Amino acid sequence: MLRYIVKRVLQAIPLLFIISFLVFSLIQLAPYDVIDSVTTPNMSQQQIDLLRERYGLNEPFLVQYFVWIKNIFQGDLGYSLVSQKSIAQELAVRIPNTIRLVLPAYLTALLLAIVLGLVAAANKGKWADRLIDGIASLGIAIPTFWFAMILIYFFGYRLNWFSIIGMHTVGKEGQFGDYLNHFVLPYATLTVAFFPELTRYIRASATQQVSEDYVMVQRAFHATKWQIFSRHISRNVLIPVVTQIGMALPMLVTGAIITETIFAWPGVGPYLMGATKSLDYPIIMAVMLLSATLVILGNLLSDILYSIVDPRIRQEGRA
């Protein structure tokens, strides 16, 4: 197992460098550069040239790239062109806020998906299966921003049950009840956004397991449907579920951009949206690189968890 993990990590390192180079190159190919976002019409060409020299934009492309990479290895993601604040410090504050919102929503959606997916597979073709499939299809079809606005209108505006902006009320930052009041609506929005696809994925995996030989053997021994699903199929469905958990790692940072922006949740979403509007390229590059890194780490985590829950992977590796 340790040899397998080390091998996968070594394979991921050059891929991270390739992704960082692509991220930096795409930003450089943009029609505007960082100077366009900070210059004003009354600036002279000499002032603009001084700004280019200050930000190192007069250096060759590869020199700029290697300086950027060196700073990242030192923990320096750069500074915002608009606020002049450290990007690393800003992300250190905002990423935990995003995780506090996305992680509970994703775990809730996963539990719902496991239960509904197994129920649908156990009643394939029956009314329960059609009902669950219809709910999942409706959830996929509904845009996240539209559902969020519906929740805001009914539960935030008409009924006035929950707060609709921010993570805390001013002056009540330490109160859990106030945090929960702000948390409910974005949490519900993300849960509804996550669970339809997860439900369909688990239903398809469970339905495939129903046709396996071991299920026919259990039926031959007069095992009940509950025994087959609880003792055997649910365990085998764990493998694709584990894969989904690993692939969901990037969602912990960039999985709620729209929802966070709508509810003004102080996470990564509004930070990235604001940077995009103001052409704050250092922030955009930092978030893009972080997201790409989490995709690679998520794939690595999926492979490791896959080999843990399925001993056949380890046996094939030793063979």
PDB file of C-alpha atoms in Angstrom:
ATOM      1  CA  MET A   1       0.000   0.000   0.000  1.00  0.00           C
ATOM      2  CA  LEU A   2       2.784   2.428   0.912  1.00  0.00           C
ATOM      3  CA  ARG A   3       4.593   1.689  -2.354  1.00  0.00           C
ATOM      4  CA  TYR A   4       1.382   2.294  -4.289  1.00  0.00           C
ATOM      5  CA  ILE A   5       0.768   5.628  -2.539  1.00  0.00           C
ATOM      6  CA  VAL A   6       4.342   6.807  -3.142  1.00  0.00           C
ATOM      7  CA  LYS A   7       4.074   5.821  -6.813  1.00  0.00           C
ATOM      8  CA  ARG A   8       0.824   7.762  -7.268  1.00  0.00           C
ATOM      9  CA  VAL A   9       2.260  10.839  -5.502  1.00  0.00           C
ATOM     10  CA  LEU A  10       5.343  10.794  -7.735  1.00  0.00           C
ATOM     11  CA  GLN A  11       3.083  10.585 -10.781  1.00  0.00           C
ATOM     12  CA  ALA A  12       1.063  13.569  -9.547  1.00  0.00           C
ATOM     13  CA  ILE A  13       4.056  15.913  -9.105  1.00  0.00           C
ATOM     14  CA  PRO A  14       4.863  16.464 -12.827  1.00  0.00           C
ATOM     15  CA  LEU A  15       1.143  16.755 -13.543  1.00  0.00           C
ATOM     16  CA  LEU A  16       0.892  19.596 -11.022  1.00  0.00           C
ATOM     17  CA  PHE A  17       3.714  21.448 -12.786  1.00  0.00           C
ATOM     18  CA  ILE A  18       1.995  20.978 -16.139  1.00  0.00           C
ATOM     19  CA  ILE A  19      -1.281  22.312 -14.741  1.00  0.00           C
ATOM     20  CA  SER A  20       0.443  25.300 -13.136  1.00  0.00           C
ATOM     21  CA  PHE A  21       2.091  26.112 -16.470  1.00  0.00           C
ATOM     22  CA  LEU A  22      -1.261  25.864 -18.279  1.00  0.00           C
ATOM     23  CA  VAL A  23      -2.977  28.082 -15.702  1.00  0.00           C
ATOM     24  CA  PHE A  24      -0.259  30.711 -15.985  1.00  0.00           C
ATOM     25  CA  SER A  25      -0.282  30.503 -19.791  1.00  0.00           C
ATOM     26  CA  LEU A  26      -4.062  30.899 -20.061  1.00  0.00           C
ATOM     27  CA  ILE A  27      -3.950  34.018 -17.905  1.00  0.00           C
ATOM     28  CA  GLN A  28      -1.151  35.426 -20.043  1.00  0.00           C
ATOM     29  CA  LEU A  29      -3.220  34.794 -23.198  1.00  0.00           C
ATOM     30  CA  ALA A  30      -6.127  36.845 -21.829  1.00  0.00           C
ATOM     31  CA  PRO A  31      -6.890  40.038 -23.804  1.00  0.00           C
ATOM     32  CA  TYR A  32      -6.111  42.172 -20.735  1.00  0.00           C
ATOM     33  CA  ASP A  33      -3.264  41.964 -18.253  1.00  0.00           C
ATOM     34  CA  VAL A  34      -3.026  42.958 -14.611  1.00  0.00           C
ATOM     35  CA  ILE A  35      -2.012  46.519 -15.480  1.00  0.00           C
ATOM     36  CA  ASP A  36      -5.291  47.136 -17.306  1.00  0.00           C
ATOM     37  CA  SER A  37      -7.166  46.613 -14.049  1.00  0.00           C
ATOM     38  CA  VAL A  38      -5.195  49.224 -12.080  1.00  0.00           C
ATOM     39  CA  THR A  39      -4.434  51.945 -14.641  1.00  0.00           C
ATOM     40  CA  THR A  40      -6.574  55.051 -14.999  1.00  0.00           C
ATOM     41  CA  PRO A  41      -7.059  57.288 -18.077  1.00  0.00           C
ATOM     42  CA  ASN A  42      -5.006  60.110 -16.563  1.00  0.00           C
ATOM     43  CA  MET A  43      -1.880  57.950 -16.106  1.00  0.00           C
ATOM     44  CA  SER A  44       1.084  58.667 -18.321  1.00  0.00           C
ATOM     45  CA  GLN A  45       2.931  55.986 -20.265  1.00  0.00           C
ATOM     46  CA  GLN A  46       5.876  56.384 -17.883  1.00  0.00           C
ATOM     47  CA  GLN A  47       3.647  55.586 -14.906  1.00  0.00           C
ATOM     48  CA  ILE A  48       2.239  52.548 -16.707  1.00  0.00           C
ATOM     49  CA  ASP A  49       5.774  51.342 -17.496  1.00  0.00           C
ATOM     50  CA  LEU A  50       6.712  51.751 -13.831  1.00  0.00           C
ATOM     51  CA  LEU A  51       3.715  49.620 -12.860  1.00  0.00           C
ATOM     52  CA  ARG A  52       4.759  46.928 -15.330  1.00  0.00           C
ATOM     53  CA  GLU A  53       8.231  46.924 -13.849  1.00  0.00           C
ATOM     54  CA  ARG A  54       6.825  46.779 -10.322  1.00  0.00           C
ATOM     55  CA  TYR A  55       4.735  43.693 -11.097  1.00  0.00           C
ATOM     56  CA  GLY A  56       7.514  42.072 -13.164  1.00  0.00           C
ATOM     57  CA  LEU A  57       5.529  42.156 -16.409  1.00  0.00           C
ATOM     58  CA  ASN A  58       8.500  43.472 -18.356  1.00  0.00           C
ATOM     59  CA  GLU A  59      10.294  40.167 -17.792  1.00  0.00           C
ATOM     60  CA  PRO A  60      10.141  37.268 -20.306  1.00  0.00           C
ATOM     61  CA  PHE A  61       7.257  34.829 -19.979  1.00  0.00           C
ATOM     62  CA  LEU A  62       9.287  31.957 -18.514  1.00  0.00           C
ATOM     63  CA  VAL A  63      10.973  34.241 -15.995  1.00  0.00           C
ATOM     64  CA  GLN A  64       7.556  35.418 -14.777  1.00  0.00           C
ATOM     65  CA  TYR A  65       6.382  31.806 -14.521  1.00  0.00           C
ATOM     66  CA  PHE A  66       9.362  30.586 -12.507  1.00  0.00           C
ATOM     67  CA  VAL A  67       9.121  33.583 -10.157  1.00  0.00           C
ATOM     68  CA  TRP A  68       5.448  32.766  -9.608  1.00  0.00           C
ATOM     69  CA  ILE A  69       6.206  29.094  -8.916  1.00  0.00           C
ATOM     70  CA  LYS A  70       9.060  30.002  -6.553  1.00  0.00           C
ATOM     71  CA  ASN A  71       6.771  32.274  -4.576  1.00  0.00           C
ATOM     72  CA  ILE A  72       4.115  29.546  -4.363  1.00  0.00           C
ATOM     73  CA  PHE A  73       6.655  27.099  -2.919  1.00  0.00           C
ATOM     74  CA  GLN A  74       7.423  29.734  -0.305  1.00  0.00           C
ATOM     75  CA  GLY A  75       3.727  29.998   0.561  1.00  0.00           C
ATOM     76  CA  ASP A  76       3.310  33.340  -1.188  1.00  0.00           C
ATOM     77  CA  LEU A  77       0.326  33.343  -3.559  1.00  0.00           C
ATOM     78  CA  GLY A  78       0.778  37.025  -4.284  1.00  0.00           C
ATOM     79  CA  TYR A  79      -1.325  40.056  -3.436  1.00  0.00           C
ATOM     80  CA  SER A  80      -4.657  41.299  -4.689  1.00  0.00           C
ATOM     81  CA  LEU A  81      -4.316  44.128  -7.183  1.00  0.00           C
ATOM     82  CA  VAL A  82      -7.465  45.787  -5.846  1.00  0.00           C
ATOM     83  CA  SER A  83      -7.155  45.461  -2.060  1.00  0.00           C
ATOM     84  CA  GLN A  84      -3.377  44.821  -1.884  1.00  0.00           C
ATOM     85  CA  LYS A  85      -4.115  42.108   0.695  1.00  0.00           C
ATOM     86  CA  SER A  86      -2.290  38.775   0.827  1.00  0.00           C
ATOM     87  CA  ILE A  87      -4.151  36.136  -1.204  1.00  0.00           C
ATOM     88  CA  ALA A  88      -2.885  33.342   1.049  1.00  0.00           C
ATOM     89  CA  GLN A  89      -4.253  35.072   4.146  1.00  0.00           C
ATOM     90  CA  GLU A  90      -7.586  35.760   2.461  1.00  0.00           C
ATOM     91  CA  LEU A  91      -7.937  32.127   1.360  1.00  0.00           C
ATOM     92  CA  ALA A  92      -6.920  30.924   4.826  1.00  0.00           C
ATOM     93  CA  VAL A  93      -9.982  32.728   6.175  1.00  0.00           C
ATOM     94  CA  ARG A  94     -12.414  31.961   3.354  1.00  0.00           C
ATOM     95  CA  ILE A  95     -11.667  28.281   2.676  1.00  0.00           C
ATOM     96  CA  PRO A  96     -12.774  27.156   6.181  1.00  0.00           C
ATOM     97  CA  ASN A  97     -16.008  29.128   5.707  1.00  0.00           C
ATOM     98  CA  THR A  98     -16.647  27.311   2.426  1.00  0.00           C
ATOM     99  CA  ILE A  99     -15.860  23.921   3.976  1.00  0.00           C
ATOM    100  CA  ARG A 100     -18.261  24.632   6.855  1.00  0.00           C
ATOM    101  CA  LEU A 101     -21.016  25.071   4.288  1.00  0.00           C
ATOM    102  CA  VAL A 102     -20.163  22.519   1.598  1.00  0.00           C
ATOM    103  CA  LEU A 103     -19.083  19.545   3.734  1.00  0.00           C
ATOM    104  CA  PRO A 104     -22.329  19.152   5.754  1.00  0.00           C
ATOM    105  CA  ALA A 105     -24.401  19.655   2.604  1.00  0.00           C
ATOM    106  CA  TYR A 106     -22.431  17.052   0.648  1.00  0.00           C
ATOM    107  CA  LEU A 107     -22.519  14.474   3.463  1.00  0.00           C
ATOM    108  CA  THR A 108     -26.273  14.962   3.837  1.00  0.00           C
ATOM    109  CA  ALA A 109     -26.756  14.612   0.089  1.00  0.00           C
ATOM    110  CA  LEU A 110     -24.589  11.473   0.071  1.00  0.00           C
ATOM    111  CA  LEU A 111     -26.596   9.822   2.856  1.00  0.00           C
ATOM    112  CA  LEU A 112     -29.862  10.687   1.103  1.00  0.00           C
ATOM    113  CA  ALA A 113     -28.483   9.362  -2.176  1.00  0.00           C
ATOM    114  CA  ILE A 114     -27.387   6.061  -0.620  1.00  0.00           C
ATOM    115  CA  VAL A 115     -30.791   5.465   0.967  1.00  0.00           C
ATOM    116  CA  LEU A 116     -32.844   6.554  -2.058  1.00  0.00           C
ATOM    117  CA  GLY A 117     -30.531   4.833  -4.546  1.00  0.00           C
ATOM    118  CA  LEU A 118     -30.765   1.492  -2.739  1.00  0.00           C
ATOM    119  CA  VAL A 119     -34.542   1.814  -2.356  1.00  0.00           C
ATOM    120  CA  ALA A 120     -34.906   2.576  -6.065  1.00  0.00           C
ATOM    121  CA  ALA A 121     -32.708  -0.361  -7.054  1.00  0.00           C
ATOM    122  CA  ALA A 122     -34.602  -2.710  -4.731  1.00  0.00           C
ATOM    123  CA  ASN A 123     -37.888  -1.650  -6.366  1.00  0.00           C
ATOM    124  CA  LYS A 124     -36.696  -1.324  -9.943  1.00  0.00           C
ATOM    125  CA  GLY A 125     -39.565  -0.517 -12.303  1.00  0.00           C
ATOM    126  CA  LYS A 126     -42.052  -0.013  -9.465  1.00  0.00           C
ATOM    127  CA  TRP A 127     -43.671   3.214  -8.274  1.00  0.00           C
ATOM    128  CA  ALA A 128     -40.949   3.874  -5.683  1.00  0.00           C
ATOM    129  CA  ASP A 129     -38.251   3.643  -8.348  1.00  0.00           C
ATOM    130  CA  ARG A 130     -40.171   5.922 -10.701  1.00  0.00           C
ATOM    131  CA  LEU A 131     -40.825   8.444  -7.911  1.00  0.00           C
ATOM    132  CA  ILE A 132     -37.169   8.600  -6.862  1.00  0.00           C
ATOM    133  CA  ASP A 133     -36.013   8.838 -10.471  1.00  0.00           C
ATOM    134  CA  GLY A 134     -38.508  11.640 -11.060  1.00  0.00           C
ATOM    135  CA  ILE A 135     -37.264  13.553  -8.010  1.00  0.00           C
ATOM    136  CA  ALA A 136     -33.666  13.134  -9.153  1.00  0.00           C
ATOM    137  CA  SER A 137     -34.526  14.272 -12.684  1.00  0.00           C
ATOM    138  CA  LEU A 138     -36.339  17.312 -11.321  1.00  0.00           C
ATOM    139  CA  GLY A 139     -33.389  18.137  -9.071  1.00  0.00           C
ATOM    140  CA  ILE A 140     -30.964  17.955 -11.989  1.00  0.00           C
ATOM    141  CA  ALA A 141     -33.214  20.130 -14.166  1.00  0.00           C
ATOM    142  CA  ILE A 142     -33.680  22.901 -11.581  1.00  0.00           C
ATOM    143  CA  PRO A 143     -30.896  25.542 -11.747  1.00  0.00           C
ATOM    144  CA  THR A 144     -29.176  26.143  -8.429  1.00  0.00           C
ATOM    145  CA  PHE A 145     -29.574  29.911  -8.564  1.00  0.00           C
ATOM    146  CA  TRP A 146     -33.324  29.603  -9.279  1.00  0.00           C
ATOM    147  CA  PHE A 147     -33.906  27.244  -6.359  1.00  0.00           C
ATOM    148  CA  ALA A 148     -31.876  29.538  -4.099  1.00  0.00           C
ATOM    149  CA  MET A 149     -34.014  32.517  -5.109  1.00  0.00           C
ATOM    150  CA  ILE A 150     -37.203  30.537  -4.402  1.00  0.00           C
ATOM    151  CA  LEU A 151     -35.943  29.704  -0.892  1.00  0.00           C
ATOM    152  CA  ILE A 152     -34.971  33.317  -0.316  1.00  0.00           C
ATOM    153  CA  TYR A 153     -38.373  34.568  -1.436  1.00  0.00           C
ATOM    154  CA  PHE A 154     -40.528  32.188   0.612  1.00  0.00           C
ATOM    155  CA  PHE A 155     -38.451  31.468   3.730  1.00  0.00           C
ATOM    156  CA  GLY A 156     -36.413  34.643   3.910  1.00  0.00           C
ATOM    157  CA  TYR A 157     -38.782  37.323   2.608  1.00  0.00           C
ATOM    158  CA  ARG A 158     -42.405  36.152   2.935  1.00  0.00           C
ATOM    159  CA  LEU A 159     -42.128  34.019   6.089  1.00  0.00           C
ATOM    160  CA  ASN A 160     -39.029  35.753   7.479  1.00  0.00           C
ATOM    161  CA  TRP A 161     -37.835  32.513   9.075  1.00  0.00           C
ATOM    162  CA  PHE A 162     -34.177  32.623   8.053  1.00  0.00           C
ATOM    163  CA  SER A 163     -31.524  35.217   7.284  1.00  0.00           C
ATOM    164  CA  ILE A 164     -30.516  35.426   3.631  1.00  0.00           C
ATOM    165  CA  ILE A 165     -27.239  37.382   3.647  1.00  0.00           C
ATOM    166  CA  GLY A 166     -23.875  36.571   5.165  1.00  0.00           C
ATOM    167  CA  MET A 167     -22.781  34.067   7.790  1.00  0.00           C
ATOM    168  CA  HIS A 168     -23.481  36.148  10.917  1.00  0.00           C
ATOM    169  CA  THR A 169     -25.514  39.140  11.976  1.00  0.00           C
ATOM    170  CA  VAL A 170     -23.342  42.106  12.918  1.00  0.00           C
ATOM    171  CA  GLY A 171     -22.705  41.961  16.661  1.00  0.00           C
ATOM    172  CA  LYS A 172     -23.735  38.283  16.946  1.00  0.00           C
ATOM    173  CA  GLU A 173     -20.632  36.634  15.462  1.00  0.00           C
ATOM    174  CA  GLY A 174     -20.175  34.200  18.356  1.00  0.00           C
ATOM    175  CA  GLN A 175     -23.758  32.980  18.625  1.00  0.00           C
ATOM    176  CA  PHE A 176     -24.431  29.504  17.239  1.00  0.00           C
ATOM    177  CA  GLY A 177     -28.151  30.140  16.853  1.00  0.00           C
ATOM    178  CA  ASP A 178     -27.485  33.164  14.664  1.00  0.00           C
ATOM    179  CA  TYR A 179     -24.996  31.161  12.569  1.00  0.00           C
ATOM    180  CA  LEU A 180     -27.553  28.370  12.154  1.00  0.00           C
ATOM    181  CA  ASN A 181     -30.153  30.914  11.059  1.00  0.00           C
ATOM    182  CA  HIS A 182     -27.850  32.051   8.233  1.00  0.00           C
ATOM    183  CA  PHE A 183     -26.694  28.515   7.459  1.00  0.00           C
ATOM    184  CA  VAL A 184     -30.019  26.771   6.730  1.00  0.00           C
ATOM    185  CA  LEU A 185     -30.912  28.255   3.332  1.00  0.00           C
ATOM    186  CA  PRO A 186     -27.516  27.877   1.587  1.00  0.00           C
ATOM    187  CA  TYR A 187     -27.161  24.421   3.160  1.00  0.00           C
ATOM    188  CA  ALA A 188     -30.545  23.362   1.777  1.00  0.00           C
ATOM    189  CA  THR A 189     -29.666  24.800  -1.636  1.00  0.00           C
ATOM    190  CA  LEU A 190     -26.416  22.845  -1.859  1.00  0.00           C
ATOM    191  CA  THR A 191     -27.972  19.626  -0.563  1.00  0.00           C
ATOM    192  CA  VAL A 192     -30.625  19.755  -3.277  1.00  0.00           C
ATOM    193  CA  ALA A 193     -27.926  20.584  -5.835  1.00  0.00           C
ATOM    194  CA  PHE A 194     -25.719  17.624  -4.855  1.00  0.00           C
ATOM    195  CA  PHE A 195     -28.053  14.718  -4.162  1.00  0.00           C
ATOM    196  CA  PRO A 196     -29.834  14.126  -7.548  1.00  0.00           C
ATOM    197  CA  GLU A 197     -26.712  13.086  -9.467  1.00  0.00           C
ATOM    198  CA  LEU A 198     -25.425  11.086  -6.487  1.00  0.00           C
ATOM    199  CA  THR A 199     -28.771   9.284  -6.243  1.00  0.00           C
ATOM    200  CA  ARG A 200     -28.730   8.321  -9.914  1.00  0.00           C
ATOM    201  CA  TYR A 201     -25.114   7.188  -9.656  1.00  0.00           C
ATOM    202  CA  ILE A 202     -25.771   4.950  -6.654  1.00  0.00           C
ATOM    203  CA  ARG A 203     -29.019   3.632  -8.139  1.00  0.00           C
ATOM    204  CA  ALA A 204     -27.192   2.630 -11.324  1.00  0.00           C
ATOM    205  CA  SER A 205     -24.414   0.942  -9.327  1.00  0.00           C
ATOM    206  CA  ALA A 206     -26.886  -0.943  -7.124  1.00  0.00           C
ATOM    207  CA  THR A 207     -28.980  -1.999 -10.134  1.00  0.00           C
ATOM    208  CA  GLN A 208     -25.858  -3.416 -11.755  1.00  0.00           C
ATOM    209  CA  GLN A 209     -25.086  -5.404  -8.589  1.00  0.00           C
ATOM    210  CA  VAL A 210     -28.575  -6.937  -8.614  1.00  0.00           C
ATOM    211  CA  SER A 211     -27.712  -8.810 -11.820  1.00  0.00           C
ATOM    212  CA  GLU A 212     -24.478 -10.277 -10.414  1.00  0.00           C
ATOM    213  CA  ASP A 213     -24.104 -14.019  -9.786  1.00  0.00           C
ATOM    214  CA  TYR A 214     -23.717 -13.706  -6.015  1.00  0.00           C
ATOM    215  CA  VAL A 215     -27.214 -12.170  -5.807  1.00  0.00           C
ATOM    216  CA  MET A 216     -28.661 -15.140  -7.690  1.00  0.00           C
ATOM    217  CA  VAL A 217     -26.888 -17.468  -5.254  1.00  0.00           C
ATOM    218  CA  GLN A 218     -28.364 -15.618  -2.279  1.00  0.00           C
ATOM    219  CA  ARG A 219     -31.817 -15.841  -3.807  1.00  0.00           C
ATOM    220  CA  ALA A 220     -31.331 -19.550  -4.337  1.00  0.00           C
ATOM    221  CA  PHE A 221     -30.673 -19.858  -0.595  1.00  0.00           C
ATOM    222  CA  HIS A 222     -33.968 -18.000  -0.006  1.00  0.00           C
ATOM    223  CA  ALA A 223     -32.380 -14.834   1.331  1.00  0.00           C
ATOM    224  CA  THR A 224     -34.794 -11.953   1.657  1.00  0.00           C
ATOM    225  CA  LYS A 225     -34.450  -8.769  -0.382  1.00  0.00           C
ATOM    226  CA  TRP A 226     -33.551  -6.853   2.791  1.00  0.00           C
ATOM    227  CA  GLN A 227     -30.772  -9.342   3.624  1.00  0.00           C
ATOM    228  CA  ILE A 228     -29.353  -9.208   0.104  1.00  0.00           C
ATOM    229  CA  PHE A 229     -29.288  -5.414  -0.010  1.00  0.00           C
ATOM    230  CA  SER A 230     -28.128  -4.788   3.567  1.00  0.00           C
ATOM    231  CA  ARG A 231     -25.428  -7.466   3.751  1.00  0.00           C
ATOM    232  CA  HIS A 232     -24.094  -7.708   0.200  1.00  0.00           C
ATOM    233  CA  ILE A 233     -25.203  -5.092  -2.328  1.00  0.00           C
ATOM    234  CA  SER A 234     -24.708  -2.147   0.043  1.00  0.00           C
ATOM    235  CA  ARG A 235     -21.102  -3.253   0.656  1.00  0.00           C
ATOM    236  CA  ASN A 236     -20.330  -3.506  -3.039  1.00  0.00           C
ATOM    237  CA  VAL A 237     -21.960  -0.145  -3.706  1.00  0.00           C
ATOM    238  CA  LEU A 238     -19.431   1.270  -1.238  1.00  0.00           C
ATOM    239  CA  ILE A 239     -16.722   1.102  -3.939  1.00  0.00           C
ATOM    240  CA  PRO A 240     -18.267   3.629  -6.358  1.00  0.00           C
ATOM    241  CA  VAL A 241     -19.354   5.743  -3.362  1.00  0.00           C
ATOM    242  CA  VAL A 242     -15.729   5.931  -2.206  1.00  0.00           C
ATOM    243  CA  THR A 243     -14.731   7.029  -5.701  1.00  0.00           C
ATOM    244  CA  GLN A 244     -17.294   9.824  -5.558  1.00  0.00           C
ATOM    245  CA  ILE A 245     -15.996  10.951  -2.159  1.00  0.00           C
ATOM    246  CA  GLY A 246     -12.488  11.354  -3.551  1.00  0.00           C
ATOM    247  CA  MET A 247     -13.710  13.185  -6.638  1.00  0.00           C
ATOM    248  CA  ALA A 248     -15.716  15.552  -4.419  1.00  0.00           C
ATOM    249  CA  LEU A 249     -12.585  16.962  -2.764  1.00  0.00           C
ATOM    250  CA  PRO A 250     -12.405  20.024  -5.079  1.00  0.00           C
ATOM    251  CA  MET A 251     -16.004  20.854  -4.139  1.00  0.00           C
ATOM    252  CA  LEU A 252     -14.838  21.720  -0.640  1.00  0.00           C
ATOM    253  CA  VAL A 253     -13.227  24.843  -2.082  1.00  0.00           C
ATOM    254  CA  THR A 254     -14.945  25.682  -5.374  1.00  0.00           C
ATOM    255  CA  GLY A 255     -18.172  23.686  -5.182  1.00  0.00           C
ATOM    256  CA  ALA A 256     -20.434  26.478  -3.973  1.00  0.00           C
ATOM    257  CA  ILE A 257     -19.428  29.534  -5.995  1.00  0.00           C
ATOM    258  CA  ILE A 258     -22.963  30.352  -7.160  1.00  0.00           C
ATOM    259  CA  THR A 259     -24.642  29.588  -3.836  1.00  0.00           C
ATOM    260  CA  GLU A 260     -22.076  31.514  -1.810  1.00  0.00           C
ATOM    261  CA  THR A 261     -22.413  34.501  -4.122  1.00  0.00           C
ATOM    262  CA  ILE A 262     -26.216  34.529  -3.925  1.00  0.00           C
ATOM    263  CA  PHE A 263     -26.258  34.330  -0.125  1.00  0.00           C
ATOM    264  CA  ALA A 264     -23.148  36.535   0.300  1.00  0.00           C
ATOM    265  CA  TRP A 265     -21.520  33.715   2.277  1.00  0.00           C
ATOM    266  CA  PRO A 266     -17.939  34.832   3.043  1.00  0.00           C
ATOM    267  CA  GLY A 267     -16.261  31.929   1.272  1.00  0.00           C
ATOM    268  CA  VAL A 268     -14.181  31.396  -1.837  1.00  0.00           C
ATOM    269  CA  GLY A 269     -17.129  31.971  -4.205  1.00  0.00           C
ATOM    270  CA  PRO A 270     -17.667  35.729  -3.720  1.00  0.00           C
ATOM    271  CA  TYR A 271     -13.890  36.187  -3.518  1.00  0.00           C
ATOM    272  CA  LEU A 272     -13.390  34.589  -6.947  1.00  0.00           C
ATOM    273  CA  MET A 273     -16.401  36.337  -8.488  1.00  0.00           C
ATOM    274  CA  GLY A 274     -15.156  39.720  -7.290  1.00  0.00           C
ATOM    275  CA  ALA A 275     -11.682  39.005  -8.659  1.00  0.00           C
ATOM    276  CA  THR A 276     -13.156  38.021 -12.033  1.00  0.00           C
ATOM    277  CA  LYS A 277     -15.169  41.240 -12.287  1.00  0.00           C
ATOM    278  CA  SER A 278     -12.173  43.422 -11.405  1.00  0.00           C
ATOM    279  CA  LEU A 279      -9.627  41.449 -13.504  1.00  0.00           C
ATOM    280  CA  ASP A 280      -7.677  40.632 -10.347  1.00  0.00           C
ATOM    281  CA  TYR A 281      -5.519  38.003 -12.062  1.00  0.00           C
ATOM    282  CA  PRO A 282      -3.341  36.957  -9.096  1.00  0.00           C
ATOM    283  CA  ILE A 283      -6.473  35.815  -7.230  1.00  0.00           C
ATOM    284  CA  ILE A 284      -7.848  34.037 -10.302  1.00  0.00           C
ATOM    285  CA  MET A 285      -4.571  32.179 -10.871  1.00  0.00           C
ATOM    286  CA  ALA A 286      -4.314  31.180  -7.207  1.00  0.00           C
ATOM    287  CA  VAL A 287      -7.865  29.788  -7.036  1.00  0.00           C
ATOM    288  CA  MET A 288      -7.538  28.004 -10.394  1.00  0.00           C
ATOM    289  CA  LEU A 289      -4.283  26.375  -9.318  1.00  0.00           C
ATOM    290  CA  LEU A 290      -5.780  25.388  -5.963  1.00  0.00           C
ATOM    291  CA  SER A 291      -8.821  23.864  -7.646  1.00  0.00           C
ATOM    292  CA  ALA A 292      -6.699  21.918 -10.149  1.00  0.00           C
ATOM    293  CA  THR A 293      -4.470  20.661  -7.332  1.00  0.00           C
ATOM    294  CA  LEU A 294      -7.506  19.435  -5.413  1.00  0.00           C
ATOM    295  CA  VAL A 295      -8.717  17.575  -8.523  1.00  0.00           C
ATOM    296  CA  ILE A 296      -5.421  15.668  -8.665  1.00  0.00           C
ATOM    297  CA  LEU A 297      -5.439  15.036  -4.911  1.00  0.00           C
ATOM    298  CA  GLY A 298      -9.061  13.892  -5.178  1.00  0.00           C
ATOM    299  CA  ASN A 299      -8.130  11.347  -7.853  1.00  0.00           C
ATOM    300  CA  LEU A 300      -5.240  10.169  -5.687  1.00  0.00           C
ATOM    301  CA  LEU A 301      -7.536   9.865  -2.664  1.00  0.00           C
ATOM    302  CA  SER A 302     -10.074   7.921  -4.725  1.00  0.00           C
ATOM    303  CA  ASP A 303      -7.420   5.441  -5.863  1.00  0.00           C
ATOM    304  CA  ILE A 304      -6.149   4.946  -2.314  1.00  0.00           C
ATOM    305  CA  LEU A 305      -9.629   4.481  -0.833  1.00  0.00           C
ATOM    306  CA  TYR A 306     -10.552   2.206  -3.735  1.00  0.00           C
ATOM    307  CA  SER A 307      -7.635  -0.093  -2.954  1.00  0.00           C
ATOM    308  CA  ILE A 308      -8.627  -0.095   0.735  1.00  0.00           C
ATOM    309  CA  VAL A 309     -12.279  -1.099   0.262  1.00  0.00           C
ATOM    310  CA  ASP A 310     -11.528  -3.559  -2.561  1.00  0.00           C
ATOM    311  CA  PRO A 311      -8.748  -6.040  -1.595  1.00  0.00           C
ATOM    312  CA  ARG A 312      -8.630  -7.318  -5.199  1.00  0.00           C
ATOM    313  CA  ILE A 313      -6.856  -4.088  -6.231  1.00  0.00           C
ATOM    314  CA  ARG A 314      -4.017  -4.757  -3.783  1.00  0.00           C
ATOM    315  CA  GLN A 315      -3.782  -8.395  -4.859  1.00  0.00           C
ATOM    316  CA  GLU A 316      -3.571  -7.395  -8.528  1.00  0.00           C
ATOM    317  CA  GLY A 317      -0.880  -4.845  -7.640  1.00  0.00           C
ATOM    318  CA  ARG A 318       1.228  -7.481  -5.886  1.00  0.00           C
ATOM    319  CA  ALA A 319       0.727  -9.854  -8.813  1.00  0.00           C
TER     320      ALA A 319
END
